[in-house]
Coordinates of N, CA and C in Angstrom, one line a residue:
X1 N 0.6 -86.1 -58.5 CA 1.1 -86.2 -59.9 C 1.7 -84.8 -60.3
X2 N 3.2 -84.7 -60.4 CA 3.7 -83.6 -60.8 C 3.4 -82.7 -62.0
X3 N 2.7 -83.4 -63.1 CA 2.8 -82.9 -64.6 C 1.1 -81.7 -64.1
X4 N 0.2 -83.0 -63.2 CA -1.7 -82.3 -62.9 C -0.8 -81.0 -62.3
X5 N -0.1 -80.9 -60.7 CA 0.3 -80.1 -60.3 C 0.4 -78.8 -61.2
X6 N 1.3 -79.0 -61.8 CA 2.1 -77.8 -62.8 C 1.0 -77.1 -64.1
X7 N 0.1 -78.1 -64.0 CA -1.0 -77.7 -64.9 C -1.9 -76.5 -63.8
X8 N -2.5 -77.4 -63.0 CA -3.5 -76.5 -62.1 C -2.5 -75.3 -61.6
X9 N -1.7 -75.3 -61.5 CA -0.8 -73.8 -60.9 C -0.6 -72.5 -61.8
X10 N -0.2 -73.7 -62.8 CA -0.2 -72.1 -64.4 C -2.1 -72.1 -64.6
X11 N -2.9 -72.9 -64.3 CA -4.0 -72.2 -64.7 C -5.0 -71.2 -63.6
X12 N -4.4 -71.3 -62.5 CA -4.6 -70.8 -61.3 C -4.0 -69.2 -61.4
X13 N -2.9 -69.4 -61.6 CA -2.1 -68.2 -61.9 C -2.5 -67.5 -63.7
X14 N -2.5 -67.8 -64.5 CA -2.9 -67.5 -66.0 C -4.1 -66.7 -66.1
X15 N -5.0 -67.9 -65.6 CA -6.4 -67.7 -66.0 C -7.2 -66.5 -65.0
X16 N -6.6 -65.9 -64.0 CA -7.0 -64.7 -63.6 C -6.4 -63.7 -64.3
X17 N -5.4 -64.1 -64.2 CA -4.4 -62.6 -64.8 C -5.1 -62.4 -66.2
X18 N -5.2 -62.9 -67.2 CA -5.5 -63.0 -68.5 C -7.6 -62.1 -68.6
X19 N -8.4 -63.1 -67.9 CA -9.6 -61.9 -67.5 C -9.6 -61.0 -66.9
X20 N -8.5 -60.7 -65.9 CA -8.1 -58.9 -65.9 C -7.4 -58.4 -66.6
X21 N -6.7 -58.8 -67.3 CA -6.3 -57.9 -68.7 C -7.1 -57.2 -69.7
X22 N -8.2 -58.4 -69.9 CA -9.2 -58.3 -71.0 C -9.8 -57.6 -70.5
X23 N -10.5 -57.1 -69.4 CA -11.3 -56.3 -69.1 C -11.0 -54.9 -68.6
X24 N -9.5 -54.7 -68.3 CA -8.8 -53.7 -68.7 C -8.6 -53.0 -69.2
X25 N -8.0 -53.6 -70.9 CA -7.8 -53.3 -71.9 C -9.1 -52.7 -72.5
X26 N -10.1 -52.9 -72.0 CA -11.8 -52.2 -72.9 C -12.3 -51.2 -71.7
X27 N -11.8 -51.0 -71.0 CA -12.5 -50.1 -69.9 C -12.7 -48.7 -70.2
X28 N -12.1 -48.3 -70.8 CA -12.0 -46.7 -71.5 C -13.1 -46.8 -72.3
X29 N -13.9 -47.9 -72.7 CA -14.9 -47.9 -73.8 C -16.8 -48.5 -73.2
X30 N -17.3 -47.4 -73.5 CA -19.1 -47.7 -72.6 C -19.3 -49.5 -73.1
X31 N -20.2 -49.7 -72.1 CA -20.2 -51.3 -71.8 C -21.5 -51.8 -72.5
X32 N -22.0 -51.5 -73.6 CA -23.1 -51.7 -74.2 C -23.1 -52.2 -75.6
X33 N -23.3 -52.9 -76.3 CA -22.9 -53.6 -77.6 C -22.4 -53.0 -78.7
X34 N -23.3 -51.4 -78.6 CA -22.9 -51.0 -80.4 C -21.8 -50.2 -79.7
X35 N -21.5 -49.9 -78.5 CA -20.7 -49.2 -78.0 C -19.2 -49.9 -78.4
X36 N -19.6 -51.5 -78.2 CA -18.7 -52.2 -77.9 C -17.8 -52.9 -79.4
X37 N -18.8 -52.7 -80.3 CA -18.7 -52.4 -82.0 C -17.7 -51.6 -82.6
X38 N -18.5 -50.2 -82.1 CA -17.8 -49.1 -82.0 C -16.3 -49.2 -82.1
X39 N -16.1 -49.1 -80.7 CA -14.4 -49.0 -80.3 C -13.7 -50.1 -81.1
X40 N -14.3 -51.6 -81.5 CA -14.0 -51.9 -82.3 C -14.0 -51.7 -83.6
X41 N -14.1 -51.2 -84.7 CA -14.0 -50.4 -85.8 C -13.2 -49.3 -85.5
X42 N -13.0 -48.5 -84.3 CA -11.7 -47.7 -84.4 C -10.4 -48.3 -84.0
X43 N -10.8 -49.2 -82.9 CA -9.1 -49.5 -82.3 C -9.6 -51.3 -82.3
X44 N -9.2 -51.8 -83.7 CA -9.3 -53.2 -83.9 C -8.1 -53.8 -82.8
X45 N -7.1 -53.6 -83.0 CA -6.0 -54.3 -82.5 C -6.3 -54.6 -81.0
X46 N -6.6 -53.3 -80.5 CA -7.2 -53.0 -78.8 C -8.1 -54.0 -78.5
X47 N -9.5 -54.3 -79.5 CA -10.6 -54.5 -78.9 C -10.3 -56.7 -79.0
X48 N -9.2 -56.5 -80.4 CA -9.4 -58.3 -80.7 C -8.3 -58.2 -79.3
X49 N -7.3 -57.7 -79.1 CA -6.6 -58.3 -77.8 C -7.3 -58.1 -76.3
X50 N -7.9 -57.5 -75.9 CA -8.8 -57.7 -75.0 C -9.9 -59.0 -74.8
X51 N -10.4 -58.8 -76.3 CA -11.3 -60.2 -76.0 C -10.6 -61.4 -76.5
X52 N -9.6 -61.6 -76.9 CA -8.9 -62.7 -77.1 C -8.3 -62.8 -75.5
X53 N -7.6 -61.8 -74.7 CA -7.4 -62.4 -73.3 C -8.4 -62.6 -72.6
X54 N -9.6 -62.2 -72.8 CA -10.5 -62.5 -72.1 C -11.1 -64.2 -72.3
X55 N -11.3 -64.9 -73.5 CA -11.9 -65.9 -73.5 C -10.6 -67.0 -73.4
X56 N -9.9 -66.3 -73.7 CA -8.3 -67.3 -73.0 C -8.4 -67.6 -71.8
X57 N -8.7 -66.4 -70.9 CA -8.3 -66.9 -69.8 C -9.8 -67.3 -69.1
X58 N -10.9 -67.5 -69.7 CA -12.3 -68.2 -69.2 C -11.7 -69.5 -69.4
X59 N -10.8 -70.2 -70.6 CA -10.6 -71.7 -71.1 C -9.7 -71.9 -70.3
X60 N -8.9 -71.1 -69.8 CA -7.4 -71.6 -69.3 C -8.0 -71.5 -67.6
X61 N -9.2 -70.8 -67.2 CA -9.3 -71.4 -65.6 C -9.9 -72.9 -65.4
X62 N -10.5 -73.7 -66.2 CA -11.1 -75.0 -66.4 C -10.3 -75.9 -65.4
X63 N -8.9 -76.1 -66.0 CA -8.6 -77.0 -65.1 C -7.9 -76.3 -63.5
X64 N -7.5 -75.5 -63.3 CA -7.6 -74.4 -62.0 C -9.1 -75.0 -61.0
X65 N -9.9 -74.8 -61.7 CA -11.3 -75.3 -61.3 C -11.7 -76.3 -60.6
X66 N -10.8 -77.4 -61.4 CA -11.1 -78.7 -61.0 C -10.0 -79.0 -59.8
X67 N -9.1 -78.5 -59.7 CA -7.7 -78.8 -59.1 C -8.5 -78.3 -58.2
X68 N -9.2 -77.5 -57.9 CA -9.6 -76.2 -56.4 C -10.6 -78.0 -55.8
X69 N -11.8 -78.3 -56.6 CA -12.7 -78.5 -56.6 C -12.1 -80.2 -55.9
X70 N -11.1 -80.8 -56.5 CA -10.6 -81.7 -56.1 C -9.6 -81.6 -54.6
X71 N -9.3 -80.0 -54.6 CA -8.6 -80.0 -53.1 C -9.6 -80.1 -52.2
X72 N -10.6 -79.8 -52.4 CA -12.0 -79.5 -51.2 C -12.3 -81.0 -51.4
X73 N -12.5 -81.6 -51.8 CA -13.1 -82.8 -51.7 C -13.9 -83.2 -51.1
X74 N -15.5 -82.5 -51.3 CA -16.7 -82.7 -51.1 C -18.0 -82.7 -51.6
X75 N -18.6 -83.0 -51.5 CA -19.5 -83.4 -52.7 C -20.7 -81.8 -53.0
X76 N -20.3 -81.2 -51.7 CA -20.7 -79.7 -52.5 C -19.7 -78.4 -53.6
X77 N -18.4 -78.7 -53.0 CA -17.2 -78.7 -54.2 C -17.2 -79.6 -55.4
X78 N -17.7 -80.6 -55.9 CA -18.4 -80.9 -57.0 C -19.1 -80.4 -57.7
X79 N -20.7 -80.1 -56.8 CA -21.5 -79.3 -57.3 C -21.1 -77.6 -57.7
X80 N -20.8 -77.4 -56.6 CA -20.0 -75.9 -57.2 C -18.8 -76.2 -58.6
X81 N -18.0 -76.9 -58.3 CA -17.0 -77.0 -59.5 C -17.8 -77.4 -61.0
X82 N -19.2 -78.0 -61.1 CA -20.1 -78.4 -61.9 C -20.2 -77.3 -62.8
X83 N -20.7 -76.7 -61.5 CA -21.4 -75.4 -61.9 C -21.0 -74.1 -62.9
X84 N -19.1 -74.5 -61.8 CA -18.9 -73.3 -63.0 C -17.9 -72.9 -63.9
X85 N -17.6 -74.6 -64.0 CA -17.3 -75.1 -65.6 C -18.4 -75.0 -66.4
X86 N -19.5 -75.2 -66.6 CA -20.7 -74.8 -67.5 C -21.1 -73.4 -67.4
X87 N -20.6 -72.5 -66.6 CA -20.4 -71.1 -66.6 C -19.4 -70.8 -67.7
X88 N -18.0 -71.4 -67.7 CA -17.1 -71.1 -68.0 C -17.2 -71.6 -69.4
X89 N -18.1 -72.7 -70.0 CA -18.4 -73.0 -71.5 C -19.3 -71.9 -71.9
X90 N -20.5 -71.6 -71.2 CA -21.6 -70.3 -71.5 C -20.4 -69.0 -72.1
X91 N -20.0 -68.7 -70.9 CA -18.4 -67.4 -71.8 C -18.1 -68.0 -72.8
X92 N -17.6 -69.3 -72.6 CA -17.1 -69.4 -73.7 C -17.9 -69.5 -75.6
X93 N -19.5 -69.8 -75.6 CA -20.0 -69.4 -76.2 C -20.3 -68.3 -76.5
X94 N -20.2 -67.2 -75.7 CA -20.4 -65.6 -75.8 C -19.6 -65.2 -76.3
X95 N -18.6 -65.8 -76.6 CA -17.2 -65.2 -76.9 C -17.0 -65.4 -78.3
X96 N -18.1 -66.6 -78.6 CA -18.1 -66.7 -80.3 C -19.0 -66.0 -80.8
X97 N -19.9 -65.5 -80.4 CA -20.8 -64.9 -80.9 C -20.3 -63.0 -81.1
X98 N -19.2 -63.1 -79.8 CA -18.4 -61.8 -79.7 C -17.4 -61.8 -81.8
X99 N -16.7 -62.7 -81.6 CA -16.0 -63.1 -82.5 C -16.7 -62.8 -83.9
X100 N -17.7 -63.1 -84.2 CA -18.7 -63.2 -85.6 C -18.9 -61.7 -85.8
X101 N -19.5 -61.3 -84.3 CA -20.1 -59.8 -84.8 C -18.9 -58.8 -85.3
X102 N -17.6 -58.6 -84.2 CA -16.6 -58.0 -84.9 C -16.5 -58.7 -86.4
X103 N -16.2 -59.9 -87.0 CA -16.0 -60.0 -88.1 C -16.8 -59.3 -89.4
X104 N -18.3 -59.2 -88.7 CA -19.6 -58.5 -89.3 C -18.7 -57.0 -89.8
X105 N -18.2 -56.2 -88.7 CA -17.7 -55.2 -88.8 C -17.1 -55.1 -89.9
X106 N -16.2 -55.8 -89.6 CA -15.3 -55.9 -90.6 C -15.5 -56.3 -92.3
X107 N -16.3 -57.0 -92.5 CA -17.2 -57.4 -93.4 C -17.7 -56.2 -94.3
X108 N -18.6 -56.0 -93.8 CA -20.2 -55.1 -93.3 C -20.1 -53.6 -93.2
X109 N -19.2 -53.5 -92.3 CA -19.6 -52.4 -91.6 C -19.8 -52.3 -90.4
X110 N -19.6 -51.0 -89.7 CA -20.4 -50.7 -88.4 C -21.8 -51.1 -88.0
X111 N -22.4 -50.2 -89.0 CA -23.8 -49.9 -89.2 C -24.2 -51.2 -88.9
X112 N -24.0 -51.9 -90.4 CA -24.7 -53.2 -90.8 C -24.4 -54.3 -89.4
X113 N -23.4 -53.9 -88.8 CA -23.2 -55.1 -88.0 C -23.8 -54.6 -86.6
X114 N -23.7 -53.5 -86.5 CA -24.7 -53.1 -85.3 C -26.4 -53.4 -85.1
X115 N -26.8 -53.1 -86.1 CA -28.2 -53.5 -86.7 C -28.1 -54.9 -86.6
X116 N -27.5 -55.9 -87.0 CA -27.9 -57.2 -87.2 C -27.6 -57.9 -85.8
X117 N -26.9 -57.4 -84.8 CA -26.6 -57.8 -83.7 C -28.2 -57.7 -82.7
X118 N -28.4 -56.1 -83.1 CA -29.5 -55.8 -82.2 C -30.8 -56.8 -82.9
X119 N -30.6 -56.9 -84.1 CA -32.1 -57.7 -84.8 C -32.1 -59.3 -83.8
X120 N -30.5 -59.8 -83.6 CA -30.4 -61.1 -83.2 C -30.1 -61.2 -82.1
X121 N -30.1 -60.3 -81.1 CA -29.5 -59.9 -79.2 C -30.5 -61.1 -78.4
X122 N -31.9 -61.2 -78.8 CA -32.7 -62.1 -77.7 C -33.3 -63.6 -78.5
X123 N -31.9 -63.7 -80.0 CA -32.2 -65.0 -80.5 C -32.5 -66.1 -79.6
X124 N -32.6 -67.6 -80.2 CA -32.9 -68.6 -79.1 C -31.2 -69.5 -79.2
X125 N -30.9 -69.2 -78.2 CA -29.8 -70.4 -78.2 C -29.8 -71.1 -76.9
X126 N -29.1 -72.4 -76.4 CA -29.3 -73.4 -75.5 C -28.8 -72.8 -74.3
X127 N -27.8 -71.8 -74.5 CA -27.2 -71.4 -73.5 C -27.7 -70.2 -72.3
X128 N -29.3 -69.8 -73.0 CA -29.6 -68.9 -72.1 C -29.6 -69.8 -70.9
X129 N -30.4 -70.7 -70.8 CA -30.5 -71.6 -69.9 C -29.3 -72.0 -68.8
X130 N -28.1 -71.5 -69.0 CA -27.5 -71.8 -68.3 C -26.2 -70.2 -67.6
X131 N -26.9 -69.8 -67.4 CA -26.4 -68.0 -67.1 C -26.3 -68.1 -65.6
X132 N -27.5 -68.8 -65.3 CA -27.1 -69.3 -63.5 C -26.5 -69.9 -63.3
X133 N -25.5 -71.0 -63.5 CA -24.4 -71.2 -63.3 C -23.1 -70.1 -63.1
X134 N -23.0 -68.9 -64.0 CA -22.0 -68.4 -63.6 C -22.2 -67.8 -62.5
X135 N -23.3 -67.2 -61.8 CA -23.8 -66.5 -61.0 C -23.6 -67.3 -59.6
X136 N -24.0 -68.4 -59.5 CA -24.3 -69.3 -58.4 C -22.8 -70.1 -58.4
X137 N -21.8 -70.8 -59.4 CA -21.2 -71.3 -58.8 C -20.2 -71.0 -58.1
X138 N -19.5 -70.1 -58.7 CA -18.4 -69.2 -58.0 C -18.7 -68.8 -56.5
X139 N -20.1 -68.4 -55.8 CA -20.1 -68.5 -54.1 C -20.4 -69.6 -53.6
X140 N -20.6 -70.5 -54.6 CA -20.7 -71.9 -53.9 C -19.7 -72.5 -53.8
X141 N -18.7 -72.3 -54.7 CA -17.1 -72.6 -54.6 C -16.7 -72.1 -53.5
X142 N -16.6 -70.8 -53.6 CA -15.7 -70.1 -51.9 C -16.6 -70.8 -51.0
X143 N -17.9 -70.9 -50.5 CA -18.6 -71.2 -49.5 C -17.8 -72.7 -48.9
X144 N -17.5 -74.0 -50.0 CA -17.1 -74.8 -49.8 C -15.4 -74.9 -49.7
X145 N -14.8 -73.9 -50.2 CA -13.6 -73.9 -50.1 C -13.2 -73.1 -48.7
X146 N -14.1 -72.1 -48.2 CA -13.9 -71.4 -46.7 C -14.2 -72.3 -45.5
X147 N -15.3 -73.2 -46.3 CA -15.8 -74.2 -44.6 C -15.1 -75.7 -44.4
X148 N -14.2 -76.0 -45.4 CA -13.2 -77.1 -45.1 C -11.6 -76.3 -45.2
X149 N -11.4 -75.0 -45.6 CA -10.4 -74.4 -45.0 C -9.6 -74.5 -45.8
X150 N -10.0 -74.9 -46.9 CA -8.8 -74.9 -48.3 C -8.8 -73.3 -48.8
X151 N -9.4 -72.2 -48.4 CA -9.1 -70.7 -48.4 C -9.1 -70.3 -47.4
X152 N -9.1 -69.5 -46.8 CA -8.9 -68.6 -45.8 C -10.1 -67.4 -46.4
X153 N -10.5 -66.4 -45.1 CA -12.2 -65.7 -45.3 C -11.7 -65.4 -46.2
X154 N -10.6 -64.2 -46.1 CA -10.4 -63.3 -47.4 C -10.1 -63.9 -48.8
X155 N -10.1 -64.7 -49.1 CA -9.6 -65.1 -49.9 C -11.4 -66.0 -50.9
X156 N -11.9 -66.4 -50.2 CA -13.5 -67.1 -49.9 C -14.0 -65.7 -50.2
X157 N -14.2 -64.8 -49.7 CA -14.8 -63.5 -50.2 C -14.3 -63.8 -51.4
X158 N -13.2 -62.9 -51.7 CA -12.9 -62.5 -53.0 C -13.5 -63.5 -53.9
X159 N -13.1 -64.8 -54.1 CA -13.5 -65.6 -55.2 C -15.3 -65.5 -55.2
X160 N -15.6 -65.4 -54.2 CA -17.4 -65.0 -54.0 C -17.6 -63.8 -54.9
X161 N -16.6 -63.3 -55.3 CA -16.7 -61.7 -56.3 C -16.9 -61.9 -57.5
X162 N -16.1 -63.2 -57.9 CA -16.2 -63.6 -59.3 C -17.5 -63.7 -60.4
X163 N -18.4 -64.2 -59.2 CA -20.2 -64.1 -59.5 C -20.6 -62.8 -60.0
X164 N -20.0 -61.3 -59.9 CA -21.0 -60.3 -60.0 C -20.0 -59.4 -61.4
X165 N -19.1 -60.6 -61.8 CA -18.3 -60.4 -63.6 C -20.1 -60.8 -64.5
X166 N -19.7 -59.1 -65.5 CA -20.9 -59.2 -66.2 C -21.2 -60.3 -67.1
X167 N -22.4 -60.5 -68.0 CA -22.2 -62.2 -68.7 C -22.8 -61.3 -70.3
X168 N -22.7 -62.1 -71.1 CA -23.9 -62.0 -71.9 C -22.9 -61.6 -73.0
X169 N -22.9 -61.0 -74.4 CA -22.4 -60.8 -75.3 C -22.0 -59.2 -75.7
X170 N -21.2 -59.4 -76.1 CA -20.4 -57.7 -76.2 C -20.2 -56.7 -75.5
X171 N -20.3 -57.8 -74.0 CA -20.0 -56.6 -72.6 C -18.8 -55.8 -72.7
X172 N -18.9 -55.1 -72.2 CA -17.7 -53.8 -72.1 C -17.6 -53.8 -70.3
X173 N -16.7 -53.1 -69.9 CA -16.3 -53.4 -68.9 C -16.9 -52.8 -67.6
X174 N -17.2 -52.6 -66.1 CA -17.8 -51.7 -65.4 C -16.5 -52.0 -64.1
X175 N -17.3 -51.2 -63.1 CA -16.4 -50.7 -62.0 C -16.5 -52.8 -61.3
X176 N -17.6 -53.3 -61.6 CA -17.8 -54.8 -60.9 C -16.5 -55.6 -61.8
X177 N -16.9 -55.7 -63.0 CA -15.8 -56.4 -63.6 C -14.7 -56.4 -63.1
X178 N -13.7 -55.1 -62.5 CA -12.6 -55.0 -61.8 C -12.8 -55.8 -60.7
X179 N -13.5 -55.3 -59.9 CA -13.7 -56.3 -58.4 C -13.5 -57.3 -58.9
X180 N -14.7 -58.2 -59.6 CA -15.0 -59.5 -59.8 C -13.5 -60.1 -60.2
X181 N -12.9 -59.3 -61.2 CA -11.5 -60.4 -61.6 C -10.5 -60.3 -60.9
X182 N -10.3 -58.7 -60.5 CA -9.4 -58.8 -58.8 C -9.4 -59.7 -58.2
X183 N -10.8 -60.1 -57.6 CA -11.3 -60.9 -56.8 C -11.0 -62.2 -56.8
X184 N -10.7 -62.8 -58.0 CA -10.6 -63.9 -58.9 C -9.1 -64.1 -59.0
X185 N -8.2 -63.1 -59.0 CA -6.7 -62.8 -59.1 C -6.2 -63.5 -57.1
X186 N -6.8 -62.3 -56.1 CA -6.4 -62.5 -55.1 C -6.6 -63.7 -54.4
X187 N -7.8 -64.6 -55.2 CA -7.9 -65.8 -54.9 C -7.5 -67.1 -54.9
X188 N -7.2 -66.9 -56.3 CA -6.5 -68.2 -57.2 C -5.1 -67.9 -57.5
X189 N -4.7 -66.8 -57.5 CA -3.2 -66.8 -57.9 C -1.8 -67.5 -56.9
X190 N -2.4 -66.7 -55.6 CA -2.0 -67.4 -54.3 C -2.1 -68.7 -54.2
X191 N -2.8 -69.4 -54.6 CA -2.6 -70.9 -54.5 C -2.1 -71.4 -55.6
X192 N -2.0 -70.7 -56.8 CA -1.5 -71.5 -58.0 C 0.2 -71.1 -57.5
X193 N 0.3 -70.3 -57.3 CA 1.8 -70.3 -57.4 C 2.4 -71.1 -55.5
X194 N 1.5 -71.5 -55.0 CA 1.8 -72.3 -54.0 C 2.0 -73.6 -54.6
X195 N 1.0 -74.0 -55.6 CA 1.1 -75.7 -55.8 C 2.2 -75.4 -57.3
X196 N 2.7 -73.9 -57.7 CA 4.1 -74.6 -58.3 C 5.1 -74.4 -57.8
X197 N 5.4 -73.5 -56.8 CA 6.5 -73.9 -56.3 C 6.8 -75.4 -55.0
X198 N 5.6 -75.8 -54.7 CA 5.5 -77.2 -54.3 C 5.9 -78.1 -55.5
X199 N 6.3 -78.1 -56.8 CA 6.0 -79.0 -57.8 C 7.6 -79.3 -58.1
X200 N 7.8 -80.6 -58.2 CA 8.9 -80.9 -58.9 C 9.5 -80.4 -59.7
X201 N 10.6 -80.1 -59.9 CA 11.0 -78.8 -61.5 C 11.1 -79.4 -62.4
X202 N 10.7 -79.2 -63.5 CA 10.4 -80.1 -64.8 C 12.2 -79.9 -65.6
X203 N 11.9 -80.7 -66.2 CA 13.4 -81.3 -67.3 C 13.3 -80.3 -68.2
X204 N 14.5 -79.3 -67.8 CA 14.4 -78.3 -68.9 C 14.4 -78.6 -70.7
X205 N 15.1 -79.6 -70.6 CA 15.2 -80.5 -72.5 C 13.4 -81.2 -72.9
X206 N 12.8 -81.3 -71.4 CA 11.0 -82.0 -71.9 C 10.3 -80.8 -72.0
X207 N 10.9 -79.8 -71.2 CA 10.0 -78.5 -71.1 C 10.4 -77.7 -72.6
X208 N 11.4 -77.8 -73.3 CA 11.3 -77.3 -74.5 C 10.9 -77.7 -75.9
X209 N 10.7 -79.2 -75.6 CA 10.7 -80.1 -76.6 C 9.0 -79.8 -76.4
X210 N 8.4 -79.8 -75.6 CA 6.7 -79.5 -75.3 C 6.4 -78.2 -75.8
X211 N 7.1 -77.5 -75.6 CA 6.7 -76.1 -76.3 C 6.8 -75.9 -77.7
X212 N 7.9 -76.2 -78.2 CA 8.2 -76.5 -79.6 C 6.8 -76.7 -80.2
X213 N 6.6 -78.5 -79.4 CA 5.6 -79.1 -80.2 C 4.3 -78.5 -79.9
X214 N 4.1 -77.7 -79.0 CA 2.4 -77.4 -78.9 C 2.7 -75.7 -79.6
X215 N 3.4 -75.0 -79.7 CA 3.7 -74.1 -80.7 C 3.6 -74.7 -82.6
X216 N 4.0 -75.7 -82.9 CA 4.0 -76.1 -84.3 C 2.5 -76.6 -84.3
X217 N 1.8 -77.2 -83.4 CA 0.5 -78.1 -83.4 C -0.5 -76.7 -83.5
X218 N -0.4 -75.6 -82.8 CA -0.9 -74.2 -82.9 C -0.9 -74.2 -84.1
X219 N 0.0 -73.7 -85.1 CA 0.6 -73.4 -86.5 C -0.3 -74.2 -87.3
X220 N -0.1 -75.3 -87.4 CA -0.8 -76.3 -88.4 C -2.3 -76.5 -88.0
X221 N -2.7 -76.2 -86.8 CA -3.9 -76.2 -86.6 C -4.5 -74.6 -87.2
X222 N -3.9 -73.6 -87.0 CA -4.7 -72.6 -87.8 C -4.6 -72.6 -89.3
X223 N -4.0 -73.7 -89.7 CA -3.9 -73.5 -91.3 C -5.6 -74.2 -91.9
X224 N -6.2 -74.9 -90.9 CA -7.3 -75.5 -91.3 C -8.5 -74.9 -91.9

């Protein structure tokens, strides 16, 4: 299917690039919550575009995921692919909770929003429960993607890197983070831009008329 194709390639390609940006873009700043507050209250613009590329590109690897998970086609590439799409929802809940506290700041204050984060850091939510999935599926992906040969070692390494990206809420960045999304870059990008230049070239008059409309559907959807 040419349309799946062109999907899994820009998310292959996207969705690394976009988590090494994010984590990039915060690296000049210590990796600890109020730390992570902090820099936000001085350099807002810095800190919302970092974590806005960051949880973009945790949503935009989903279907990259499945396309990997469907080239291996085995029932432990399942399980791995399970795995770490419910990883990739976990971020994606971290990232709302990232969202609230800067707004706290904003709100509030530093202070007040630093204090209420730390009061609520070991609240109960559903998702502790699922923090081993990001850890475990990502080498269970390469493991299955290296032993039926849909990656090559190096490439099976690196995505095995993606597991030791830190998790949890208002991370700030470490020397692993680089590896981990490198890792994640050297692995997936290579193949997304294999299955689009394998892909049919799309109708330049459908490819603009789709942009238009998922740009105006954007628009009207944030008016809600």
């Amino acid at each position: 299917m040419p349309n799946t194709r062109w999907v899994a390639g820009i998310s292959l390609v996207l969705g690394p690039a976009l988590l090494l940006a994010g984590v990039l873009l915060r690296v000049r700043f210590a990796f600890f919550f109020p730390d992570q507050l902090a820099a936000y209250d001085d350099h807002p613009m810095l800190m919302t575009a970092s974590y806005s590329a960051f949880v973009a590109g945790t949503v935009a690897l989903a279907p990259g995921v499945l396309a990997l998970t469907r080239l291996i086609g085995t029932q432990m590439a399942g399980l791995a692919g399970t795995l770490v799409t419910l990883g990739l929802f976990t971020r994606t809940f971290h990232a709302g909770a990232d969202h609230m506290a800067f707004q706290l700041v904003d709100a509030q204050g530093r202070i007040t929003a630093t204090q209420a984060v730390a009061a609520s850091y070991q609240g109960f939510h559903i998702f502790h429960y699922t923090t081993f999935a990001i850890m475990l599926g990502w080498p269970l992906l390469a493991f299955a993607a290296y032993r039926t040969r849909t990656l090559g070692p190096v490439s099976s390494v690196a995505l095995a890197l993606t597991a030791a990206l830190p998790l949890g809420v208002l991370k700030g960045t470490t020397p692993l983070s680089m590896v981990a999304t490198a890792g994640l870059c050297l692995a997936f990008v290579p193949l997304g831009l294999r299955m689009l230049l394998s892909a049919p070239r799309p109708s330049i008059p459908r490819l603009a008329a789709l942009t238009a409309a998922a740009v105006a559907l954007g628009y009207v959807s944030s008016l809600g």
